[in-house]
Coordinates of C-alpha atoms and ligand atoms in Angstrom, one line a residue:
Chain A
M1 CA 55.5 98.3 131.1
A2 CA 56.8 101.9 128.8
K3 CA 59.1 104.0 130.9
H4 CA 58.6 106.9 129.2
D5 CA 55.8 108.1 127.2
T6 CA 56.5 108.5 123.2
P7 CA 53.9 110.3 121.6
L8 CA 55.9 111.7 118.7
L9 CA 57.1 108.5 118.2
D10 CA 54.6 106.4 118.2
E11 CA 53.1 107.8 115.4
L12 CA 55.7 106.5 113.2
E13 CA 54.3 102.6 114.5
N14 CA 51.2 103.8 112.3
G15 CA 52.0 103.0 108.6
P16 CA 52.2 99.9 107.0
W17 CA 56.1 99.9 106.8
P18 CA 58.4 98.0 109.6
S19 CA 59.1 100.6 112.1
F20 CA 62.2 100.6 114.0
V21 CA 60.4 102.2 117.4
T22 CA 58.4 98.6 117.3
D23 CA 61.8 97.1 117.1
M24 CA 63.2 98.9 120.1
K25 CA 60.1 98.4 122.7
R26 CA 60.5 94.4 121.5
Q27 CA 64.4 94.7 122.2
A28 CA 63.6 97.0 125.2
E29 CA 61.9 94.3 127.0
T30 CA 65.6 92.1 127.5
H31 CA 67.5 95.7 127.2
P32 CA 65.6 98.3 129.4
E33 CA 68.5 100.7 128.3
C34 CA 66.0 100.6 125.2
W35 CA 63.6 102.8 126.8
D36 CA 66.2 105.6 127.3
I37 CA 66.5 105.9 123.6
L38 CA 63.1 106.0 122.3
G39 CA 62.5 108.7 125.5
Q40 CA 65.9 110.4 124.2
L41 CA 64.6 110.7 120.9
E42 CA 61.2 112.0 121.8
L43 CA 62.9 114.7 123.5
S44 CA 65.0 115.5 120.4
F45 CA 62.0 115.8 118.3
K46 CA 60.4 118.2 121.0
D47 CA 63.3 120.3 121.6
R48 CA 64.7 119.4 117.5
I49 CA 68.2 119.3 118.8
T50 CA 70.0 116.1 119.5
H51 CA 70.5 115.1 122.6
W52 CA 73.8 112.7 121.6
K53 CA 76.8 114.1 122.6
H54 CA 79.8 112.5 120.1
G55 CA 83.4 112.2 121.0
G56 CA 85.6 111.7 124.1
I57 CA 88.6 108.8 124.7
V58 CA 86.8 105.5 125.0
G59 CA 88.9 102.5 123.3
V60 CA 90.4 99.6 124.2
F61 CA 94.2 99.5 124.9
G62 CA 96.7 100.0 122.1
Y63 CA 93.5 100.6 119.7
G64 CA 93.0 103.9 118.7
G65 CA 90.2 103.4 116.8
G66 CA 87.1 100.6 116.5
I67 CA 85.0 102.3 119.3
V68 CA 83.6 105.5 118.8
G69 CA 81.7 107.5 121.8
R70 CA 78.4 108.4 122.7
Y71 CA 77.1 109.9 125.9
S72 CA 73.4 111.6 126.9
D73 CA 73.7 115.0 127.3
K74 CA 70.4 114.1 129.6
P75 CA 72.3 111.7 131.4
E76 CA 70.3 112.2 134.9
K77 CA 66.7 111.9 132.8
F78 CA 68.2 108.8 130.9
P79 CA 70.5 107.0 132.9
G80 CA 70.3 103.9 130.3
V81 CA 72.1 105.7 127.7
E82 CA 74.6 107.7 129.7
H83 CA 77.1 106.1 127.4
F84 CA 76.3 104.8 124.3
H85 CA 79.0 103.7 122.3
T86 CA 79.4 102.0 119.1
V87 CA 82.0 98.9 118.7
R88 CA 83.0 98.5 115.2
I89 CA 83.6 94.6 114.1
A90 CA 85.8 93.9 111.5
Q91 CA 83.6 91.7 109.0
P92 CA 84.1 88.6 107.2
S93 CA 85.6 89.5 103.4
G94 CA 82.7 89.2 101.1
L95 CA 80.5 89.0 104.0
Y96 CA 80.7 85.6 104.6
Y97 CA 79.1 84.8 107.5
S98 CA 78.4 81.7 109.4
T99 CA 75.4 81.2 111.1
K100 CA 77.4 80.0 113.8
N101 CA 79.4 83.3 113.3
L102 CA 76.6 85.3 113.6
R103 CA 75.0 83.9 116.5
A104 CA 77.9 83.9 118.7
L105 CA 78.5 87.6 117.8
M106 CA 74.7 88.6 118.6
D107 CA 75.4 86.9 122.2
L108 CA 78.1 88.5 122.9
W109 CA 76.4 91.9 122.0
D110 CA 73.6 90.7 124.5
K111 CA 76.0 90.3 127.0
Y112 CA 77.5 93.0 126.5
G113 CA 75.9 96.2 124.9
S114 CA 72.4 96.9 124.0
G115 CA 71.7 94.0 121.3
M116 CA 70.8 96.8 119.1
T117 CA 73.0 96.5 115.8
N118 CA 73.5 98.1 112.5
M119 CA 74.4 95.7 110.1
H120 CA 76.4 97.0 107.2
G121 CA 74.6 99.9 107.0
S122 CA 75.8 103.2 105.0
T123 CA 79.0 103.2 106.5
G124 CA 79.2 99.8 105.6
D125 CA 80.9 98.0 108.3
M126 CA 78.9 95.3 110.8
I127 CA 78.3 98.1 113.8
L128 CA 77.3 97.2 117.7
L129 CA 75.2 100.2 118.8
G130 CA 75.4 101.1 122.4
T131 CA 77.5 99.8 125.6
R132 CA 79.2 101.1 128.5
T133 CA 83.0 102.0 129.2
E134 CA 83.4 99.8 131.3
N135 CA 82.3 96.9 128.9
L136 CA 84.4 97.5 126.2
E137 CA 88.0 95.5 127.6
P138 CA 85.9 92.2 128.3
L139 CA 83.9 92.3 125.3
F140 CA 87.4 93.0 123.0
W141 CA 89.2 90.0 125.2
D142 CA 85.7 87.6 124.3
L143 CA 85.7 88.9 120.7
T144 CA 89.3 88.3 119.8
H145 CA 89.6 85.1 122.0
D146 CA 86.8 83.1 121.6
L147 CA 85.5 84.9 118.4
E148 CA 88.8 85.3 116.8
Q149 CA 87.5 88.5 115.1
D150 CA 88.9 91.5 115.5
L151 CA 88.0 95.5 115.7
G152 CA 87.2 97.8 112.7
G153 CA 88.8 100.8 111.6
S154 CA 87.0 104.4 113.0
G155 CA 87.8 108.1 113.3
S156 CA 91.1 109.0 111.2
N157 CA 91.8 105.5 110.6
L158 CA 92.0 103.2 107.5
R159 CA 88.3 101.6 107.6
T160 CA 87.6 98.5 107.6
P161 CA 88.2 97.3 104.2
S162 CA 85.6 95.8 102.3
C163 CA 85.0 93.7 98.9
C164 CA 82.2 92.2 96.7
L165 CA 82.4 88.2 96.8
G166 CA 84.7 88.2 93.8
E167 CA 86.0 84.9 92.7
S168 CA 84.3 83.2 95.3
R169 CA 81.4 83.4 93.5
C170 CA 81.1 85.6 90.8
E171 CA 82.3 84.6 87.4
W172 CA 82.4 88.0 86.2
S173 CA 85.2 89.2 88.6
C174 CA 88.5 90.4 87.2
Y175 CA 90.5 90.1 90.1
D176 CA 90.4 88.0 93.5
A177 CA 88.6 91.1 95.7
Q178 CA 88.9 88.5 98.6
D179 CA 92.0 87.8 98.5
V180 CA 93.4 92.0 98.0
C181 CA 90.8 92.9 100.5
Y182 CA 92.6 90.8 103.4
H183 CA 96.0 90.8 102.1
L184 CA 95.6 95.1 102.4
T185 CA 93.8 94.3 105.6
M186 CA 96.9 92.5 107.1
H187 CA 99.2 94.8 105.1
Y188 CA 97.8 97.7 107.3
Q189 CA 97.2 96.5 110.4
D190 CA 98.4 99.7 112.2
E191 CA 97.0 102.0 109.5
I192 CA 93.4 100.7 110.8
H193 CA 93.9 100.4 114.6
R194 CA 95.5 103.7 114.8
P195 CA 95.0 107.0 113.4
A196 CA 97.2 107.8 110.5
F197 CA 96.2 110.1 108.6
P198 CA 93.9 113.9 108.6
Y199 CA 90.5 112.1 107.8
K200 CA 89.0 108.6 107.1
F201 CA 90.1 106.8 104.3
K202 CA 88.4 103.9 102.9
F203 CA 89.1 100.8 100.6
K204 CA 86.9 99.1 98.4
F205 CA 87.3 96.3 96.0
S206 CA 84.6 95.2 93.6
G207 CA 85.9 92.6 91.0
C208 CA 84.4 94.2 88.3
P209 CA 82.1 97.2 86.8
N210 CA 79.1 96.4 88.5
D211 CA 80.4 97.3 91.7
C212 CA 78.5 95.6 94.2
V213 CA 80.6 97.4 97.2
A214 CA 79.5 100.9 95.6
S215 CA 83.3 101.3 95.8
I216 CA 82.9 104.2 93.5
A217 CA 80.9 106.4 95.6
R218 CA 81.6 105.4 99.0
S219 CA 85.5 104.9 98.9
D220 CA 88.7 107.1 98.9
F221 CA 90.3 103.9 96.8
A222 CA 88.3 102.1 94.5
L223 CA 89.4 98.9 92.9
I224 CA 86.9 98.0 90.0
G225 CA 87.6 94.9 87.8
T226 CA 88.2 95.7 84.2
W227 CA 89.6 93.6 80.9
K228 CA 91.7 94.9 78.3
D229 CA 91.4 93.1 75.6
D230 CA 87.3 92.2 73.7
I231 CA 84.4 90.7 75.7
Q232 CA 84.1 87.2 75.0
M233 CA 81.2 86.3 72.7
D234 CA 79.2 83.0 72.2
Q235 CA 76.8 83.8 68.8
A236 CA 75.3 80.3 69.4
A237 CA 74.1 81.9 73.0
V238 CA 73.1 85.2 71.7
K239 CA 70.7 83.2 68.9
E240 CA 69.2 81.2 72.3
Y241 CA 68.8 84.6 73.9
I242 CA 66.9 86.0 71.1
A243 CA 64.8 82.8 70.7
G244 CA 63.4 83.0 74.1
N245 CA 65.0 80.0 75.3
Y246 CA 67.3 81.5 77.5
P247 CA 66.0 83.9 80.1
A248 CA 67.1 87.0 79.8
N249 CA 68.9 88.9 83.1
G250 CA 69.6 85.5 84.4
G251 CA 66.0 85.2 85.2
A252 CA 65.7 87.9 87.3
H253 CA 63.0 90.5 87.3
A254 CA 60.6 87.6 86.1
G255 CA 57.7 88.9 88.1
R256 CA 56.0 90.5 85.6
D257 CA 55.4 89.6 81.9
W258 CA 58.0 91.6 79.9
G259 CA 57.0 90.6 76.5
P260 CA 59.3 88.6 74.2
F261 CA 62.9 89.3 74.5
D262 CA 64.1 92.4 72.1
I263 CA 68.2 92.3 71.9
K264 CA 67.1 95.7 70.1
K265 CA 65.9 97.9 72.6
E266 CA 67.1 95.8 75.5
V267 CA 70.5 95.6 75.1
L268 CA 71.8 97.2 71.4
D269 CA 70.0 100.6 72.5
L270 CA 70.8 100.8 75.9
C271 CA 74.6 100.4 75.1
P272 CA 75.7 103.3 76.9
T273 CA 78.4 104.3 74.1
N274 CA 76.1 103.0 71.1
C275 CA 79.0 100.1 70.3
M276 CA 76.8 97.4 69.7
W277 CA 75.1 96.3 66.6
M278 CA 73.4 93.5 64.5
E279 CA 74.9 92.1 61.2
G280 CA 71.8 89.9 60.4
D281 CA 72.0 87.2 63.0
E282 CA 75.5 88.0 64.3
L283 CA 75.9 90.2 67.2
K284 CA 78.8 93.0 67.0
I285 CA 80.7 95.1 69.3
D286 CA 83.3 97.6 68.7
N287 CA 85.3 96.7 71.7
S288 CA 87.6 100.1 71.3
E289 CA 84.4 102.1 71.8
C290 CA 83.3 99.7 75.1
T291 CA 83.2 101.6 77.9
R292 CA 82.8 98.1 80.2
C293 CA 80.0 99.1 81.8
M294 CA 78.7 95.5 82.0
H295 CA 74.9 96.4 80.7
C296 CA 75.5 93.8 77.8
I297 CA 76.7 90.8 80.1
N298 CA 74.3 91.1 82.6
V299 CA 71.5 91.1 80.1
M300 CA 73.4 87.8 78.4
P301 CA 75.4 86.3 80.9
R302 CA 75.3 82.9 79.2
A303 CA 76.7 84.8 75.6
L304 CA 79.0 87.7 76.8
K305 CA 81.5 87.8 79.6
P306 CA 84.4 90.1 80.4
G307 CA 87.8 89.5 78.2
K308 CA 90.8 87.5 79.2
E309 CA 93.2 90.2 79.9
K310 CA 92.1 91.0 83.2
G311 CA 92.9 93.8 85.6
A312 CA 91.3 96.7 87.6
T313 CA 91.0 99.9 87.3
V314 CA 91.8 102.5 90.0
C315 CA 89.3 105.7 91.1
I316 CA 90.0 107.7 93.7
G317 CA 88.4 110.4 95.8
A318 CA 84.4 109.4 96.8
K319 CA 82.6 110.7 99.4
A320 CA 79.6 111.1 101.4
P321 CA 78.0 114.5 101.5
I322 CA 79.6 116.0 105.3
L323 CA 80.8 118.9 103.9
D324 CA 80.3 120.0 100.2
G325 CA 78.0 117.6 98.6
A326 CA 78.7 114.1 97.7
Q327 CA 81.0 113.0 95.1
F328 CA 82.0 110.3 93.5
A329 CA 85.6 109.2 93.0
T330 CA 87.5 110.1 89.7
M331 CA 89.1 107.8 87.6
V332 CA 92.8 107.8 88.0
I333 CA 94.7 104.5 86.4
P334 CA 92.2 103.2 84.0
F335 CA 94.1 99.5 84.1
I336 CA 96.5 98.1 86.8
E337 CA 97.5 94.5 87.1
V338 CA 96.5 92.8 90.2
S339 CA 98.6 90.2 91.1
K340 CA 99.0 87.7 94.0
D341 CA 102.4 86.6 92.4
N342 CA 103.9 90.1 94.0
E343 CA 101.6 90.4 97.0
Y344 CA 99.9 93.4 95.3
E345 CA 103.4 95.7 95.8
N346 CA 102.3 97.9 92.2
L347 CA 98.8 98.6 94.3
I348 CA 100.4 99.2 97.7
D349 CA 103.0 101.8 95.7
V350 CA 99.6 103.4 93.7
I351 CA 98.0 104.0 97.9
E352 CA 101.0 105.1 99.4
Q353 CA 101.4 107.7 96.4
V354 CA 98.1 108.5 97.2
W355 CA 98.8 108.8 101.2
D356 CA 102.0 111.0 100.9
W357 CA 100.2 113.9 98.9
W358 CA 97.4 114.3 101.0
M359 CA 99.0 113.8 104.7
E360 CA 101.5 117.0 103.3
V361 CA 98.7 118.7 100.9
G362 CA 95.5 117.8 102.8
K363 CA 93.8 119.9 105.4
N364 CA 92.8 118.9 108.4
R365 CA 89.0 117.1 107.8
E366 CA 89.3 117.0 104.4
R367 CA 88.8 113.8 102.3
V368 CA 91.0 113.1 99.6
G369 CA 88.7 113.9 97.0
E370 CA 88.4 117.2 97.9
T371 CA 92.0 117.6 98.4
M372 CA 92.1 116.6 94.8
Q373 CA 88.9 119.1 94.2
R374 CA 91.0 122.1 95.8
I375 CA 94.1 121.7 94.6
G376 CA 93.0 120.3 90.6
L377 CA 93.0 117.2 88.7
P378 CA 96.2 118.0 86.7
T379 CA 98.3 118.7 89.2
F380 CA 96.9 115.7 91.4
L381 CA 97.7 113.1 88.2
K382 CA 101.5 114.8 88.3
V383 CA 101.9 113.6 91.7
M384 CA 100.4 109.8 90.9
E385 CA 103.1 110.4 87.6
V386 CA 100.2 109.4 85.3
D387 CA 99.8 111.2 82.1
A388 CA 96.9 112.9 81.2
M389 CA 94.6 110.8 78.5
P390 CA 90.9 111.2 77.4
Q391 CA 89.0 109.7 80.3
H392 CA 90.2 112.0 82.8
V393 CA 88.5 114.8 80.7
K394 CA 84.9 115.3 82.0
E395 CA 84.0 118.0 79.7
P396 CA 85.1 120.4 76.9
R397 CA 87.7 123.0 78.4
S398 CA 86.2 126.0 79.0
N399 CA 89.9 127.9 79.8
P400 CA 91.5 128.9 76.4
Y401 CA 94.7 129.4 77.8
V402 CA 97.5 127.1 77.6
F403 CA 99.6 127.0 80.4
W404 CA 103.5 126.2 80.2
K405 CA 105.5 125.0 82.6
E406 CA 109.3 126.7 83.2
E407 CA 110.9 123.3 81.8
E408 CA 108.7 123.7 78.9
V409 CA 109.9 127.0 77.7
E410 CA 113.3 127.8 76.4
G411 CA 115.2 130.2 78.6
G412 CA 112.9 129.4 81.2
W413 CA 111.3 132.4 83.0
E414 CA 114.7 134.1 83.7
R415 CA 115.7 137.0 81.2
D416 CA 117.4 139.9 81.2
V417 CA 115.3 143.0 81.4
E418 CA 118.0 145.5 80.7
E419 CA 118.4 143.2 77.6
F420 CA 114.4 142.8 76.7
R421 CA 114.2 147.2 77.4
K422 CA 117.2 147.8 74.7
K423 CA 114.4 146.6 72.2
H424 CA 111.3 147.6 73.7
A425 CA 111.1 150.7 75.7
A426 CA 108.9 150.8 78.6
Chain B
M1 CA 121.4 118.6 110.9
A2 CA 118.7 115.7 111.0
M3 CA 116.9 115.1 114.3
S4 CA 116.7 112.1 116.0
V5 CA 113.4 110.1 116.8
E6 CA 114.1 111.5 120.9
E7 CA 114.4 115.1 119.8
V8 CA 111.0 114.6 117.3
E9 CA 109.2 113.1 120.1
A10 CA 110.1 116.2 122.7
A11 CA 109.4 118.0 119.9
I12 CA 106.2 117.2 120.0
I13 CA 105.0 116.7 123.7
E14 CA 106.5 120.1 123.6
K15 CA 103.7 121.3 121.0
A16 CA 101.2 119.6 123.0
T17 CA 102.0 121.3 126.1
K18 CA 102.2 124.4 125.4
S19 CA 99.4 124.7 122.3
P20 CA 96.4 127.3 122.5
K21 CA 93.7 124.1 122.5
P22 CA 95.2 120.8 124.3
Q23 CA 93.8 118.6 121.5
L24 CA 95.8 118.5 118.2
Y25 CA 95.6 117.3 114.4
I26 CA 98.1 115.5 113.5
K27 CA 99.3 118.0 110.8
D28 CA 100.0 120.0 113.9
F29 CA 103.3 117.8 114.7
Y30 CA 104.4 117.7 111.0
K31 CA 106.6 121.0 111.5
C32 CA 108.2 119.7 115.0
D33 CA 110.4 117.7 112.2
A34 CA 110.2 119.1 108.6
D35 CA 112.3 116.7 107.4
R36 CA 110.7 113.6 108.2
K37 CA 107.4 112.6 105.6
P38 CA 104.1 112.7 108.0
R39 CA 103.5 109.0 108.1
E40 CA 107.2 109.2 110.1
I41 CA 105.5 111.8 112.0
K42 CA 102.0 109.5 112.8
K43 CA 104.1 106.5 113.9
I44 CA 106.3 108.3 116.5
A45 CA 102.9 110.1 117.7
N46 CA 101.5 107.1 118.0
A47 CA 104.8 105.3 119.7
L48 CA 103.8 108.3 122.5
V49 CA 100.7 107.1 123.0
T50 CA 101.7 103.6 123.6
K51 CA 103.9 105.4 126.3
G52 CA 101.1 107.6 127.6
E53 CA 103.0 110.5 126.7
L54 CA 99.8 111.5 124.1
M55 CA 96.1 110.3 124.0
F56 CA 94.0 110.1 121.2
W57 CA 91.1 111.9 121.5
S58 CA 87.7 111.2 119.3
S59 CA 85.4 113.7 117.8
G60 CA 83.4 110.9 116.6
S61 CA 84.6 111.0 112.8
T62 CA 88.2 112.7 113.4
T63 CA 91.2 111.5 115.8
M64 CA 93.2 113.6 117.1
Y65 CA 96.0 113.4 119.9
A66 CA 96.3 115.2 123.5
R67 CA 98.6 115.6 126.4
P68 CA 97.0 113.0 129.4
D69 CA 96.7 115.5 132.1
R70 CA 94.8 118.4 130.1
I71 CA 92.0 116.5 129.3
Q72 CA 89.1 116.0 131.3
N73 CA 87.3 113.2 131.2
E74 CA 84.3 112.8 130.0
E75 CA 83.3 110.7 132.5
G76 CA 85.6 111.9 135.5
Ligands
LIG501 C1 65.1 88.8 107.0 C2 65.0 90.0 106.4 C3 65.4 90.4 104.6 C4 66.5 90.2 103.8 C5 66.6 88.8 104.0 C6 66.9 91.1 103.0 C7 67.4 90.6 102.0 C8 67.5 91.7 100.8 C9 68.7 91.6 99.9 C10 69.2 90.7 99.5 C11 68.5 92.9 98.9 C12 68.7 92.8 97.8 C13 70.7 94.0 98.0 C14 71.3 94.1 96.7 O1 70.5 93.8 95.4 O2 71.6 95.5 96.4 C15 67.3 93.9 99.6 C16 67.9 95.6 99.4 C17 66.7 95.8 100.3 N1 66.1 95.9 101.3 FE1 65.9 93.8 102.4 N2 66.0 92.0 103.0 C18 65.3 92.0 104.4 C19 64.3 92.7 105.3 C20 64.2 93.9 104.8 C21 63.1 95.2 105.4 C22 62.6 94.3 107.2 C23 63.4 96.3 104.9 C24 62.8 97.6 105.3 C25 61.9 97.4 106.1 C26 64.2 95.9 103.4 C27 64.1 97.5 103.0 C28 64.9 96.4 101.9 C29 65.6 97.9 101.1 C30 65.0 99.4 100.4 C31 66.1 97.6 99.8 C32 66.9 97.9 98.3 C33 68.5 98.6 98.8 C34 69.1 98.9 97.4 O3 68.4 98.8 96.7 O4 69.8 100.2 97.9 N3 64.6 95.0 103.3 N4 66.8 93.4 101.0
LIG502 C1 70.1 113.7 115.7 C2 70.8 113.0 115.7 C3 72.4 112.5 114.6 C4 72.8 113.0 113.6 C5 72.5 114.6 113.1 C6 74.2 112.4 113.4 C7 74.8 112.6 112.9 C8 75.5 111.9 111.8 C9 77.2 112.2 111.0 C10 77.0 113.4 110.5 C11 77.9 111.2 111.1 C12 78.7 111.5 110.1 C13 78.5 110.6 108.9 C14 79.6 109.8 108.0 O1 80.9 110.4 108.9 O2 80.0 109.3 107.3 C15 77.5 110.6 112.0 C16 78.3 109.1 112.0 C17 77.5 108.3 113.0 N1 76.4 108.1 113.8 FE1 75.5 109.6 114.2 N2 74.1 111.1 114.3 C18 73.1 111.1 115.2 C19 72.6 110.1 115.8 C20 73.3 108.9 115.8 C21 73.0 108.2 116.8 C22 71.7 107.8 117.8 C23 73.6 107.1 117.0 C24 73.9 106.1 117.6 C25 73.1 106.1 118.5 C26 74.2 107.2 115.9 C27 75.4 106.9 115.9 C28 76.8 107.2 114.6 C29 77.8 106.0 114.3 C30 78.0 104.9 114.4 C31 78.1 107.0 113.3 C32 79.5 106.8 112.0 C33 80.8 107.7 113.1 C34 82.4 107.1 112.1 O3 82.1 108.0 111.0 O4 83.2 107.0 113.1 N3 74.7 108.8 115.2 N4 76.3 111.0 112.7
LIG503 S1 81.1 93.4 92.1 FE1 81.2 92.3 90.0 S2 82.3 90.6 90.5 FE2 81.6 91.4 92.2 S3 80.2 90.2 93.2 FE3 79.6 92.2 92.0 S4 79.3 91.2 89.6 FE4 80.4 89.9 90.6
LIG504 S1 79.6 96.7 78.5 FE1 78.3 98.4 78.3 S2 79.7 99.8 76.8 FE2 79.8 97.7 76.8 S3 79.6 96.8 75.1 FE3 78.4 96.3 76.6 S4 76.8 97.8 77.1 FE4 78.2 98.6 75.5

């Protein structure tokens, strides 16, 4: 039985698409508080203002993150959403859920919350939506003791690190993304569970430039697998593709007839740096010009593979459009070794170099990408002790001046004005 | 003279008690001991939360610090 009239929301059930309104009405049969979400949202549509209050002081003992407080500003009208806190759960790396684990999580959430979830939405985390303050400690107890799972990060914490499935299934992975993700999650437990920074900070790990976790768009620190040497080629397999004996893209996009495979049209002409050509029936690549975009490898996976000298590229400073527009991460370190043998010590050094600078120089509520933009890349590179290189340059310089630093000028900035004026009267 | 942890703690508590607004950013505490790295100040502030001298206050996406007696609980 409808608890509130929702004529505006009901419009959203009319189109051909699945509707969250329908979903919530169904959910309300077992979790009546879901009616109050719909009621409050209907009111928001009418009033053209949100009736959610963000913020406050909810959490579990010892943690300063993982729970995001939400309250209704109309609790008398919508008692079901008087409290509607959000709980972040640390996901298994590479998102390897077992069905047993998923069922246990859903049972837990049916017991303590609204039953509504946001499984890896744009923030990336597994999010349980909607519970009351008094349910938090019992939920946390069951989560940690029965499911052996932890809360994720929120607020000014290191957010739950995430990775692609990496070497566990993907032949393209240039480093063990899951292991790095797990290792750094354990190494930075304090930063994940308690606020550590002026604002949020996110790590994401992709095994290759296909960047399946969109780290370059969504993380302050993106580690993207790459290789130094040449793309590995099997010319016999190239011929099989040309002959149409191997399906392009591993058979993806096969739902439509695209005509016979055309290596020029589908591979050579689409190489962003134009560094591929055919000599007779031999495929050639000028690897010094290859930007490791993965396109040719994606199209002909049986013929081409990433090189053998593997590592990763560090990109820093992506963010969502919260303040002044979305931005991609900036490539800072083109190649870094990623090795279990040193427990990723070199990565940890880079990460902490960024943190030390950003914590000092960054403003409150400023993401590291915004600090970099405000202060400028040349200064940031100096902080990171990275020499500038062509790949750091986004566009030709628009400023004709050369700025010297004092130590680059013989005699420095200090000179005797009196002495100078003897020769050049004012 | 380098400040002891106890002296830094006292400075942080004083700052959180006397600030115009009850909620402070972690950066507001850096000056309590300019010789320490921000990450050390963060550790000391978080330890004060464990001791009950400070509490976390969250805006949803940013976490701030406050003296518990200066904050009206949302549910209060
Ligand atoms: C059991 C149900 C579903 C399964 C197993 C499923 C699975 C998937 C998978 C595997 C992808 C590809 C992700 C990728 O390659 O990046 C995908 C993408 C997508 N799905 Fe679903 N899906 C389901 C239901 C839905 C529903 C109900 C909707 C819409 C209401 C939807 C909308 C989309 C969209 C828009 C994308 C593209 C996202 C993007 O390109 O970033 N899916 N889904
Ligand atoms: C008019 C309604 C709403 C607006 C304008 C709004 C706006 C926002 C904005 C700007 C963010 C920050 C995004 C980011 O940090 O990347 C955010 C985060 C979030 N919102 Fe909302 N929101 C609304 C309603 C809701 C509702 C109804 C819920 C859940 C019931 C919700 C749950 C969340 C969660 C879980 C986050 C992530 C919090 C975090 O980053 O720590 N929001 N919202
Ligand atoms: S990012 Fe690369 S290595 Fe990771 S799953 Fe995607 S294609 Fe594979
Ligand atoms: S990976 Fe991209 S840039 Fe490199 S050769 Fe292939 S298509 Fe060209």
